[in-house]
mmCIF file of C-alpha atoms in Angstrom:
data_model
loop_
_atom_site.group_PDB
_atom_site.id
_atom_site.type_symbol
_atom_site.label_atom_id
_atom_site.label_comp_id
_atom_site.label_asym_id
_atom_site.label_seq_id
_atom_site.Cartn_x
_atom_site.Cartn_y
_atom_site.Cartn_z
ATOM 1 C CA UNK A 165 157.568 -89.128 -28.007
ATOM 2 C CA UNK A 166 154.825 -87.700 -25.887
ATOM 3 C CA UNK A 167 153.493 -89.814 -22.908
ATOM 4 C CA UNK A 168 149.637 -90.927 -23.175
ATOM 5 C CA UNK A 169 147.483 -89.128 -20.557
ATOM 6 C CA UNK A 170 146.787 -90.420 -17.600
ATOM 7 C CA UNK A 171 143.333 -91.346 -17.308
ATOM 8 C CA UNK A 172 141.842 -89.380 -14.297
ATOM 9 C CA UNK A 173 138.870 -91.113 -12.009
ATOM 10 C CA UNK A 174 135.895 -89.240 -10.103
ATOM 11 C CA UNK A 175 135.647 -90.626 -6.509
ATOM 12 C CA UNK A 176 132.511 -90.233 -4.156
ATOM 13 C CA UNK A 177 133.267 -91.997 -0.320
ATOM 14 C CA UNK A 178 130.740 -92.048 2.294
ATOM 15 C CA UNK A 179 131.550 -92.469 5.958
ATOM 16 C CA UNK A 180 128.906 -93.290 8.639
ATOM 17 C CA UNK A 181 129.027 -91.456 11.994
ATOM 18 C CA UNK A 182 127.200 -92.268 14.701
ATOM 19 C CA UNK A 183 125.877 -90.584 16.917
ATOM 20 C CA UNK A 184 127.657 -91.773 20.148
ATOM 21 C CA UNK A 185 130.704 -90.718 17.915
ATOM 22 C CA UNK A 186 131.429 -87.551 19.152
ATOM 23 C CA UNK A 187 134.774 -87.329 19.460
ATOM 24 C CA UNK A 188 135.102 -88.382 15.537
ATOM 25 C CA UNK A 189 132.738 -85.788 14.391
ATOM 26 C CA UNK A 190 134.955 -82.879 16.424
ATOM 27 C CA UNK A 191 138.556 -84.463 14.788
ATOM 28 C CA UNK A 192 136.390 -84.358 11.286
ATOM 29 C CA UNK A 193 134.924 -80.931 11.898
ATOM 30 C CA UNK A 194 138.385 -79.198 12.835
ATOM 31 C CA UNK A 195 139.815 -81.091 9.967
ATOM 32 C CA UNK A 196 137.413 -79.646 7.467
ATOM 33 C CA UNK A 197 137.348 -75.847 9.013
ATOM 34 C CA UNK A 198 141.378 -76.290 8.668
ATOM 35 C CA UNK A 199 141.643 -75.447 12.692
ATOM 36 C CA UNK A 200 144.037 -78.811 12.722
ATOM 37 C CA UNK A 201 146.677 -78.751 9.757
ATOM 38 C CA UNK A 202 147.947 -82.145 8.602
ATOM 39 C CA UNK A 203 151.616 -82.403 7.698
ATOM 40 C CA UNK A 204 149.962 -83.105 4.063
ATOM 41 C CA UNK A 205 148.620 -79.297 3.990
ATOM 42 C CA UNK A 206 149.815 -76.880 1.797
ATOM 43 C CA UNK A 207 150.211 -73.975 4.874
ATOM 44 C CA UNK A 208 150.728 -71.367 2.024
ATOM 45 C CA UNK A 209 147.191 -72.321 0.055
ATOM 46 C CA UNK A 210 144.999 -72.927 3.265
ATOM 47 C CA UNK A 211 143.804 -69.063 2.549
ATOM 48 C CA UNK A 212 142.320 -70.474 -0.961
ATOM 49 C CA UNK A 213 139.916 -72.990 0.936
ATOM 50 C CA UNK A 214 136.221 -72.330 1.190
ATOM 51 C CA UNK A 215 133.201 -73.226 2.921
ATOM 52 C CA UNK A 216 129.889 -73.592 1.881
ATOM 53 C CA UNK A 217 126.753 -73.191 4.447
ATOM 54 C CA UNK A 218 127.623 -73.749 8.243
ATOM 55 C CA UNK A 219 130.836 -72.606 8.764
ATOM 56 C CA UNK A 220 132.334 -72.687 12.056
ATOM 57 C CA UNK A 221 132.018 -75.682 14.929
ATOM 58 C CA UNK A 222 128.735 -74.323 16.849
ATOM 59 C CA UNK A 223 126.914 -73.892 13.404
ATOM 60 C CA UNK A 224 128.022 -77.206 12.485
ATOM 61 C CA UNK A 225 126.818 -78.564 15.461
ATOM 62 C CA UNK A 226 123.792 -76.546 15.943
ATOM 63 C CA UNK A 227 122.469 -77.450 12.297
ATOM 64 C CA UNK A 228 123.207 -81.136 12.856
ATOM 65 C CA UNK A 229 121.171 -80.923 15.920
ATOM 66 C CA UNK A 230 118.454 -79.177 14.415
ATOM 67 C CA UNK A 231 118.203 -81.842 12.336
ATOM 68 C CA UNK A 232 118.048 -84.399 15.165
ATOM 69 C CA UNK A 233 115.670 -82.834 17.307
ATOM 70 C CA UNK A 234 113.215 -83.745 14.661
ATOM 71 C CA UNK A 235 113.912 -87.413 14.634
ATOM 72 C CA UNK A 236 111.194 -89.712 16.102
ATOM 73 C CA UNK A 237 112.550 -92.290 18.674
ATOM 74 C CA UNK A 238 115.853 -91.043 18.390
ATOM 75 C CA UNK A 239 118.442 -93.962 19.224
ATOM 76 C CA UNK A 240 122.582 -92.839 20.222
ATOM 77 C CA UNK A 241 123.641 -95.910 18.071
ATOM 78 C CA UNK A 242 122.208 -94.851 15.088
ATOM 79 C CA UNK A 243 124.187 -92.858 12.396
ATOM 80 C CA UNK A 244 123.467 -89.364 12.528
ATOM 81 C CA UNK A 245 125.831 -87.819 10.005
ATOM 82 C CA UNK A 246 127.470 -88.537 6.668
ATOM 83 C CA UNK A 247 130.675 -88.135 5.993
ATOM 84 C CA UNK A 248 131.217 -87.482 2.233
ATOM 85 C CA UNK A 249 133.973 -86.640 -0.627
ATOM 86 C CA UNK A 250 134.100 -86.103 -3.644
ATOM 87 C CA UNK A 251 137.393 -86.009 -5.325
ATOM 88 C CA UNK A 252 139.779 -87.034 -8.719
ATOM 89 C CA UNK A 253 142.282 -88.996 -9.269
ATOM 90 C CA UNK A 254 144.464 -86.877 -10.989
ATOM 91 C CA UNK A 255 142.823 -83.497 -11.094
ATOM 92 C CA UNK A 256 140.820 -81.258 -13.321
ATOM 93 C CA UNK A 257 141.894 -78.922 -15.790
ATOM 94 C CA UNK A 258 142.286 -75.342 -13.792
ATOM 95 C CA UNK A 259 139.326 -73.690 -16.193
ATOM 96 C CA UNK A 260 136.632 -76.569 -14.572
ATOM 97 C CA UNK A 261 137.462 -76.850 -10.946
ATOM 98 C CA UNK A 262 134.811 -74.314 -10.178
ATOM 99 C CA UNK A 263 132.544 -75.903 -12.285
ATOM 100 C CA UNK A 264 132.768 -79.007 -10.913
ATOM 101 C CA UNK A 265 132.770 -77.586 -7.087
ATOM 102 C CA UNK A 266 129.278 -76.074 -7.972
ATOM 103 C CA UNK A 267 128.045 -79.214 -9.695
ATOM 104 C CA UNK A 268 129.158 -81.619 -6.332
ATOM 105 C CA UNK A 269 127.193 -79.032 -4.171
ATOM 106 C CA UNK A 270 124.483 -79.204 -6.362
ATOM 107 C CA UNK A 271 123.920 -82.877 -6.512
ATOM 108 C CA UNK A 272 124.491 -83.640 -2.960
ATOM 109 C CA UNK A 273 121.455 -80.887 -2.247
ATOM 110 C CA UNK A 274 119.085 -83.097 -5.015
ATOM 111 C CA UNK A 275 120.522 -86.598 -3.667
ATOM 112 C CA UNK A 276 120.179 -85.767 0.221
ATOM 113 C CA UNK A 277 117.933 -82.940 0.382
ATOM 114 C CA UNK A 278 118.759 -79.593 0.936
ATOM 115 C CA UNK A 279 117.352 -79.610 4.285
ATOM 116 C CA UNK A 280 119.804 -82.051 5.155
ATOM 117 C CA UNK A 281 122.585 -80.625 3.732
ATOM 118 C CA UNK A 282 124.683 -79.175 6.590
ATOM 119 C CA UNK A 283 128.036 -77.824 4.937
ATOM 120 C CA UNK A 284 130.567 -78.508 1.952
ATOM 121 C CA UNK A 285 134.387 -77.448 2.734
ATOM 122 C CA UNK A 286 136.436 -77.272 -0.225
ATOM 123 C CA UNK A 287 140.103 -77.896 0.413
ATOM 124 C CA UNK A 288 142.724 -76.513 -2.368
ATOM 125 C CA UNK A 289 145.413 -76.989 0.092
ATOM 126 C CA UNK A 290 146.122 -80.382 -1.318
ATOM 127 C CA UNK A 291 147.488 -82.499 -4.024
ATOM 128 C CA UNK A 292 143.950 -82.561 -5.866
ATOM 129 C CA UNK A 293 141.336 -79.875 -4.946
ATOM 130 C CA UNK A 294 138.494 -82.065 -3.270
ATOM 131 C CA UNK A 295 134.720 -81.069 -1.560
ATOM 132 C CA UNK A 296 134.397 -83.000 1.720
ATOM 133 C CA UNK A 297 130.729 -82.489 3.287
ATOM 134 C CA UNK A 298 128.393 -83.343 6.173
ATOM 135 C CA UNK A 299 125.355 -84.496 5.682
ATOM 136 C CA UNK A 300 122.299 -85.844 8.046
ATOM 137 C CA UNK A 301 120.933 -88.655 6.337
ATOM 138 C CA UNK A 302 117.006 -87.609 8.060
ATOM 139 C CA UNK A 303 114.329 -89.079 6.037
ATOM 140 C CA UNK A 304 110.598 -87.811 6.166
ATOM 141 C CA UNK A 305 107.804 -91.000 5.727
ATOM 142 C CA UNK A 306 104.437 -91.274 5.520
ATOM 143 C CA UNK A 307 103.147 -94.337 7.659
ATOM 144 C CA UNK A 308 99.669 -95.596 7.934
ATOM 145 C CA UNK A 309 98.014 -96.707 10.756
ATOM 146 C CA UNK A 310 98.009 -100.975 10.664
ATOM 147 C CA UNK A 311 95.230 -101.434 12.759
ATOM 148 C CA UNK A 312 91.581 -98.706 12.783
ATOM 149 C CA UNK A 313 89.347 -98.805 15.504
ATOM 150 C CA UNK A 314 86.415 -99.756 15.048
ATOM 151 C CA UNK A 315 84.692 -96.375 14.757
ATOM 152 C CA UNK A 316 87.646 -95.434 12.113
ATOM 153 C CA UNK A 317 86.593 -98.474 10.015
ATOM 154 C CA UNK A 318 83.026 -97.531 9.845
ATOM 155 C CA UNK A 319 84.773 -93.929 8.283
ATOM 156 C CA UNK A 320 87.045 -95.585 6.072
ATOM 157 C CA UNK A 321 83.891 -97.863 4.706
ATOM 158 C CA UNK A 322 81.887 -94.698 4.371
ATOM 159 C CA UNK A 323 84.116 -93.058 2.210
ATOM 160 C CA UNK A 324 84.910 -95.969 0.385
ATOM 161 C CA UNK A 325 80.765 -96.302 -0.472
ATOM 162 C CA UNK A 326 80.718 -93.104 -1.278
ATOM 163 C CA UNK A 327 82.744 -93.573 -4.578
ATOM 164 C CA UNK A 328 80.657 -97.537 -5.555
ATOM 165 C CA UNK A 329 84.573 -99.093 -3.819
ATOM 166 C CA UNK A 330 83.677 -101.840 -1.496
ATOM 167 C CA UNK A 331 85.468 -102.360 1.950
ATOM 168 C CA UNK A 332 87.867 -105.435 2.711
ATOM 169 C CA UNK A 333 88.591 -107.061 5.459
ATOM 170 C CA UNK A 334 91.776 -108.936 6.069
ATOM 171 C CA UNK A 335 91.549 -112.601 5.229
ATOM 172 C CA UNK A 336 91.875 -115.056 7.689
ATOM 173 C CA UNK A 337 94.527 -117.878 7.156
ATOM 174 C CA UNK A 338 92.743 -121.389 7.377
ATOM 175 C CA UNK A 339 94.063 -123.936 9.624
ATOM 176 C CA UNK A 340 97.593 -125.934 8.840
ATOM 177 C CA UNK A 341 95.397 -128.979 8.576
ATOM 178 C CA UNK A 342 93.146 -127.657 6.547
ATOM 179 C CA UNK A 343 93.405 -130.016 3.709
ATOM 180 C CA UNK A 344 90.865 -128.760 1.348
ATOM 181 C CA UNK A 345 93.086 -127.109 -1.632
ATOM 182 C CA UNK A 346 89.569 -124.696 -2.809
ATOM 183 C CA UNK A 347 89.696 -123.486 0.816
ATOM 184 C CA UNK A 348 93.408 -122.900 0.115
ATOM 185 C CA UNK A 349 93.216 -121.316 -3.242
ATOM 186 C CA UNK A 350 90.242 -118.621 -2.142
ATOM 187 C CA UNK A 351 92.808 -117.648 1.167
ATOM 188 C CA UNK A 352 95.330 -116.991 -1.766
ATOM 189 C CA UNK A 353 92.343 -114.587 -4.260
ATOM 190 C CA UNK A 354 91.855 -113.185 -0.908
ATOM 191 C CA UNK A 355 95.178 -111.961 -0.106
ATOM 192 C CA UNK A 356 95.782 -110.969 -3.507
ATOM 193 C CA UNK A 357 93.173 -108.909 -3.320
ATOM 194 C CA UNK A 358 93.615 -107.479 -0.315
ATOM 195 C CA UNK A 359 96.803 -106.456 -1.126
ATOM 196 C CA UNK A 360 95.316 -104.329 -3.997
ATOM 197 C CA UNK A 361 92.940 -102.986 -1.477
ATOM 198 C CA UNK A 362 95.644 -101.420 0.872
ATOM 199 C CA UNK A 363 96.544 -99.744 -2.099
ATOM 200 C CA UNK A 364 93.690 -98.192 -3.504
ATOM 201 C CA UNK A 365 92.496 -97.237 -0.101
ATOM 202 C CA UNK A 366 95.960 -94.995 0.279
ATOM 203 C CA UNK A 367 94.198 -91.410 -0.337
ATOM 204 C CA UNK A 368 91.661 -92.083 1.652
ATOM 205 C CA UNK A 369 93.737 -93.161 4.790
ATOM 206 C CA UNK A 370 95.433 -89.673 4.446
ATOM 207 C CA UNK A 371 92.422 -87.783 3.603
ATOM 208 C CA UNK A 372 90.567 -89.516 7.010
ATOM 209 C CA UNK A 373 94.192 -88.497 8.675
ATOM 210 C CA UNK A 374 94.601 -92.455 9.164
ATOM 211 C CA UNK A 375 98.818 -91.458 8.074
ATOM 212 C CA UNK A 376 101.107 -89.695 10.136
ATOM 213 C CA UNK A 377 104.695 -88.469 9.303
ATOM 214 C CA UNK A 378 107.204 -90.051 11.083
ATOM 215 C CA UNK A 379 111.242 -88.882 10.183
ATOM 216 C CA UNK A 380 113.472 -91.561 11.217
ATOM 217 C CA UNK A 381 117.682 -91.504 10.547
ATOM 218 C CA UNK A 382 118.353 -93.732 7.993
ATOM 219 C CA UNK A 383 121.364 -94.508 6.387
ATOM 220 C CA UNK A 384 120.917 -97.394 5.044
ATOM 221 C CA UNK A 385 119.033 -95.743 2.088
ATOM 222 C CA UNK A 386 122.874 -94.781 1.493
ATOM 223 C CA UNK A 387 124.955 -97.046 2.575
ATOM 224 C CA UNK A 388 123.225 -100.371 2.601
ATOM 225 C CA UNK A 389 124.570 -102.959 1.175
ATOM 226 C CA UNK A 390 127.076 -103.183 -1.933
ATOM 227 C CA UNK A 391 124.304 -102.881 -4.115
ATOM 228 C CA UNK A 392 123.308 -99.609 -3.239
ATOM 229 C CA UNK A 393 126.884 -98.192 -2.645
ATOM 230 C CA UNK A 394 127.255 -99.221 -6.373
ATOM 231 C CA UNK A 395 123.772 -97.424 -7.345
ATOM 232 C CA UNK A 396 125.304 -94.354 -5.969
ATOM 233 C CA UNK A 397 128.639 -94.418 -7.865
ATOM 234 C CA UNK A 398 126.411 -95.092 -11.107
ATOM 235 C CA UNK A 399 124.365 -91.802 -10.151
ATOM 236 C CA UNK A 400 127.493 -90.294 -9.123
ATOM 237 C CA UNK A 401 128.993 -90.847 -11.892
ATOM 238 C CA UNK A 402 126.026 -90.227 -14.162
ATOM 239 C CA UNK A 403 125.639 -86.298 -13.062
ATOM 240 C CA UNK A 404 128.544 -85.260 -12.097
ATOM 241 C CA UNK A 405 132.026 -87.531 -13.154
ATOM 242 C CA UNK A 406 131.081 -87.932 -16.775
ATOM 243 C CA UNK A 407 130.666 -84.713 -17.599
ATOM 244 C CA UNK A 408 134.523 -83.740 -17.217
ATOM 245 C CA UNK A 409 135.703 -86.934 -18.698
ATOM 246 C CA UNK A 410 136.459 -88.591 -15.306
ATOM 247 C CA UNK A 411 135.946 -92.872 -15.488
ATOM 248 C CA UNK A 412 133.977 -94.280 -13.165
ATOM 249 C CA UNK A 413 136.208 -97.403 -12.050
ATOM 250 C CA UNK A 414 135.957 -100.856 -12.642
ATOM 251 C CA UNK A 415 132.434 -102.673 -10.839
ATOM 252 C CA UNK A 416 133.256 -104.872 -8.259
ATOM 253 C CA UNK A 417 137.036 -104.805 -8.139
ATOM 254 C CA UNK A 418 137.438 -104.528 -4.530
ATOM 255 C CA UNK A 419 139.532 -101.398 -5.008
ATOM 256 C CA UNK A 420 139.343 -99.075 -2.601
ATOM 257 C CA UNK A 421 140.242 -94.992 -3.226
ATOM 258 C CA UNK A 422 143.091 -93.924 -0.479
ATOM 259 C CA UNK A 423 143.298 -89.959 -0.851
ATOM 260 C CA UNK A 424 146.715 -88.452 0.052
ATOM 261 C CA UNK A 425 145.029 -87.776 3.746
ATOM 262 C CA UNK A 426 147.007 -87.214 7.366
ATOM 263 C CA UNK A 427 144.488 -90.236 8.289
ATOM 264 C CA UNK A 428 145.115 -92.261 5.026
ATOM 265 C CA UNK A 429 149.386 -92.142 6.060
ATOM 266 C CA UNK A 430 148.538 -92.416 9.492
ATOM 267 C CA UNK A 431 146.250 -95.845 8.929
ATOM 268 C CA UNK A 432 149.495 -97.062 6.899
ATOM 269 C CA UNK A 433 151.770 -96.312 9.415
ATOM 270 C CA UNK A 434 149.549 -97.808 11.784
ATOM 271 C CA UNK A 435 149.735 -101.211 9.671
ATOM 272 C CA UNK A 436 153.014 -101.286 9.598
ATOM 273 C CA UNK A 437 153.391 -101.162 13.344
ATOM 274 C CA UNK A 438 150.767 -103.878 13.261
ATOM 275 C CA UNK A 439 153.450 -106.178 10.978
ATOM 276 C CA UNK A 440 156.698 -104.979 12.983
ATOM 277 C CA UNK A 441 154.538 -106.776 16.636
ATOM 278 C CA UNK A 442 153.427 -109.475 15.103
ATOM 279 C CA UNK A 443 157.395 -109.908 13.774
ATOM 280 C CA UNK A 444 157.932 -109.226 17.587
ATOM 281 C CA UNK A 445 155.522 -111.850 19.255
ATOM 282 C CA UNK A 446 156.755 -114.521 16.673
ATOM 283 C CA UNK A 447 160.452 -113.523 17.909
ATOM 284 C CA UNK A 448 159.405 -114.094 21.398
ATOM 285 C CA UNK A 449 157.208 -117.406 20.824
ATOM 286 C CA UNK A 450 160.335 -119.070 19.086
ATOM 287 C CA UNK A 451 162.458 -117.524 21.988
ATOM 288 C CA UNK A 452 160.460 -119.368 24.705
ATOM 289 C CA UNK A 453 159.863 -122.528 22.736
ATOM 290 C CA UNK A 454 163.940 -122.494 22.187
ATOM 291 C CA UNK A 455 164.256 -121.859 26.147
ATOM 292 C CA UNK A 456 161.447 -124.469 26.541
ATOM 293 C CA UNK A 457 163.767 -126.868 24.654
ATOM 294 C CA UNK A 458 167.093 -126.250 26.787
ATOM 295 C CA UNK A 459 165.344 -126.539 30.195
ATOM 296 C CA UNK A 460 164.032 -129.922 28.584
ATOM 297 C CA UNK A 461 167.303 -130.940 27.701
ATOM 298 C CA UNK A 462 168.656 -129.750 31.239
ATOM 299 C CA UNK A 463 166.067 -131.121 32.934
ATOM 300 C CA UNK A 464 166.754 -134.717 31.315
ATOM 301 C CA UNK A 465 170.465 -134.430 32.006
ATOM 302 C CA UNK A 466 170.022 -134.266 34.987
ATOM 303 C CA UNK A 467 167.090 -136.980 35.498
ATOM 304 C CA UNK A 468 169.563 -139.248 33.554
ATOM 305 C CA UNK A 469 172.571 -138.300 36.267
ATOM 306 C CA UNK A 470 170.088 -139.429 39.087
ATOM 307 C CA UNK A 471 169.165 -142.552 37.159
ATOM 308 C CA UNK A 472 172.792 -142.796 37.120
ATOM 309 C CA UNK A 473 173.556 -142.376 40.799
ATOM 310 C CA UNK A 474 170.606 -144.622 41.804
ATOM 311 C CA UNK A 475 172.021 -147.274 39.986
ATOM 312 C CA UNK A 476 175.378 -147.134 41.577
ATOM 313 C CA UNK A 477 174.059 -147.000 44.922
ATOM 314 C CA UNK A 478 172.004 -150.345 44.415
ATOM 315 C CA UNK A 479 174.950 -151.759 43.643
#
């Protein structure tokens, strides 16, 4: 009898770097460029890896800056790279792997931007061939100015004249003790809108140049929350995964992909340490609290021989 197939899984894992992180981004730099081998490794298919845009460390480094330099208000705690796979479970047939290389480079440049797109390194060295990738998460916004001088207002309600619109100002919010509820109920018409009147006046904030362009890190348009994590496996999934037959995993399992990775056997053998101390400081609690009981015992042997010897001497 011939064994059922194994069903094979696409996986996409993001990591978040910061910025202060440098040491992590150097270990995961060398580790992609295959300057450090892991014991994992392949030595005799290392040759078959590829990269994909920059390609040694001061490329690397000097496109991730690049990318920095044009962040506004630029904070060292904030997350300034991406850390991404994209991998199987059990492989691809040999006749797609290519395929499905070009199609992971092709939808991290659409999801990310190009721009932002610093390198893929594709590892064949390995049990499963699998595209790791860094990625600046640098995202270009248009923000409008919240409060116009007064000589910008006359512009704005100028242009706005121009075209029969009429100019709004923002309502003001009656007193709390205001009990009237019609004085209530126009605040609320007001606001409403108001709120239609922000946006209506949108092109002709940025046609006044009231809206400047502001790029700001910002990862949590990636990684924010399990909501969006499980947005991007859909999407994932959606252009790339289901087009080779790969399943998408169960929603909400708590399941958690562990490549065959030097850091993946490392973090196990680093839990097992973990189990083998706390083994160690339970040894040594019940050790003291057994010494704690025979210098108690001692202790009262000895306070019961005084007792003793005080009570023959009042005799």
């Amino acid at each position: 009898m011939s064994e059922e197939p194994v069903e094979s899984f696409g996986v996409f894992r993001m990591d978040k770097v910061k910025m202060s992180a440098g040491g992590k981004l150097y270990r995961l730099i060398r580790h992609f460029l295959r300057l450090d081998i892991a014991d994992n490794v392949d030595k005799t298919r290392v040759e078959k890896d590829s990269f994909i845009g920059a390609s040694t460390p001061k490329e690397i480094y000097d496109a991730i800056r690049g990318r920095w330099d044009l962040v506004d208000g630029l904070r060292s705690d904030a997350v300034g790279v991406l850390d991404c796979l994209a991998t199987t479970t059990n492989g691809l047939p040999k006749g797609e792997e290519q395929e499905w290389i070009d199609d992971v480079i092709a939808e991290l440049k659409s999801f990310y931007g190009e721009e932002n797109f610093i390198g893929a390194y594709i590892h064949r060295d390995e049990k499963e061939v699998h595209v790791h990738s860094l990625i600046v998460p640098l995202e270009t916004k248009e923000v409008e100015k919240t409060r116009l001088t007064a000589a910008e207002q006359e512009q704005l309600k100028a242009a706005l004249e121009a075209d029969n619109k009429k100019f709004l100002t923002v309502p003001k919010k009656p007193d709390k003790e205001e009990k009237n509820k019609k004085v209530w109920d126009k605040y609320k018409k007001d606001v409403k809108a108001y709120d239609a009147f922000k946006k209506d006046i949108k092109p002709y904030m940025k046609k006044l140049g009231f809206v400047r362009t502001e790029n700001k890190l910002n990862a949590q348009k990636y990684c924010g929350g399990r909501a969006v994590l499980s947005a991007t496996q859909d999407m994932w999934w959606e252009h790339v995964s289901q087009k080779y037959g790969l399943g998408r995993g169960e929603k909400n399992s708590g399941k958690v992909y562990q490549g065959p990775t030097s850091l993946y056997k490392w973090a196990q053998k680093l839990k097992i340490r973990e189990e083998e101390l706390k083994e160690q400081e339970a040894k040594l609690k019940q050790d003291k609290k057994n010494k704690t009981k025979d210098v108690e015992a001692e202790l009262k042997a000895l306070q019961d021989e005084i007792n003793k010897l005080n009570a023959e001497k009042t005799r």
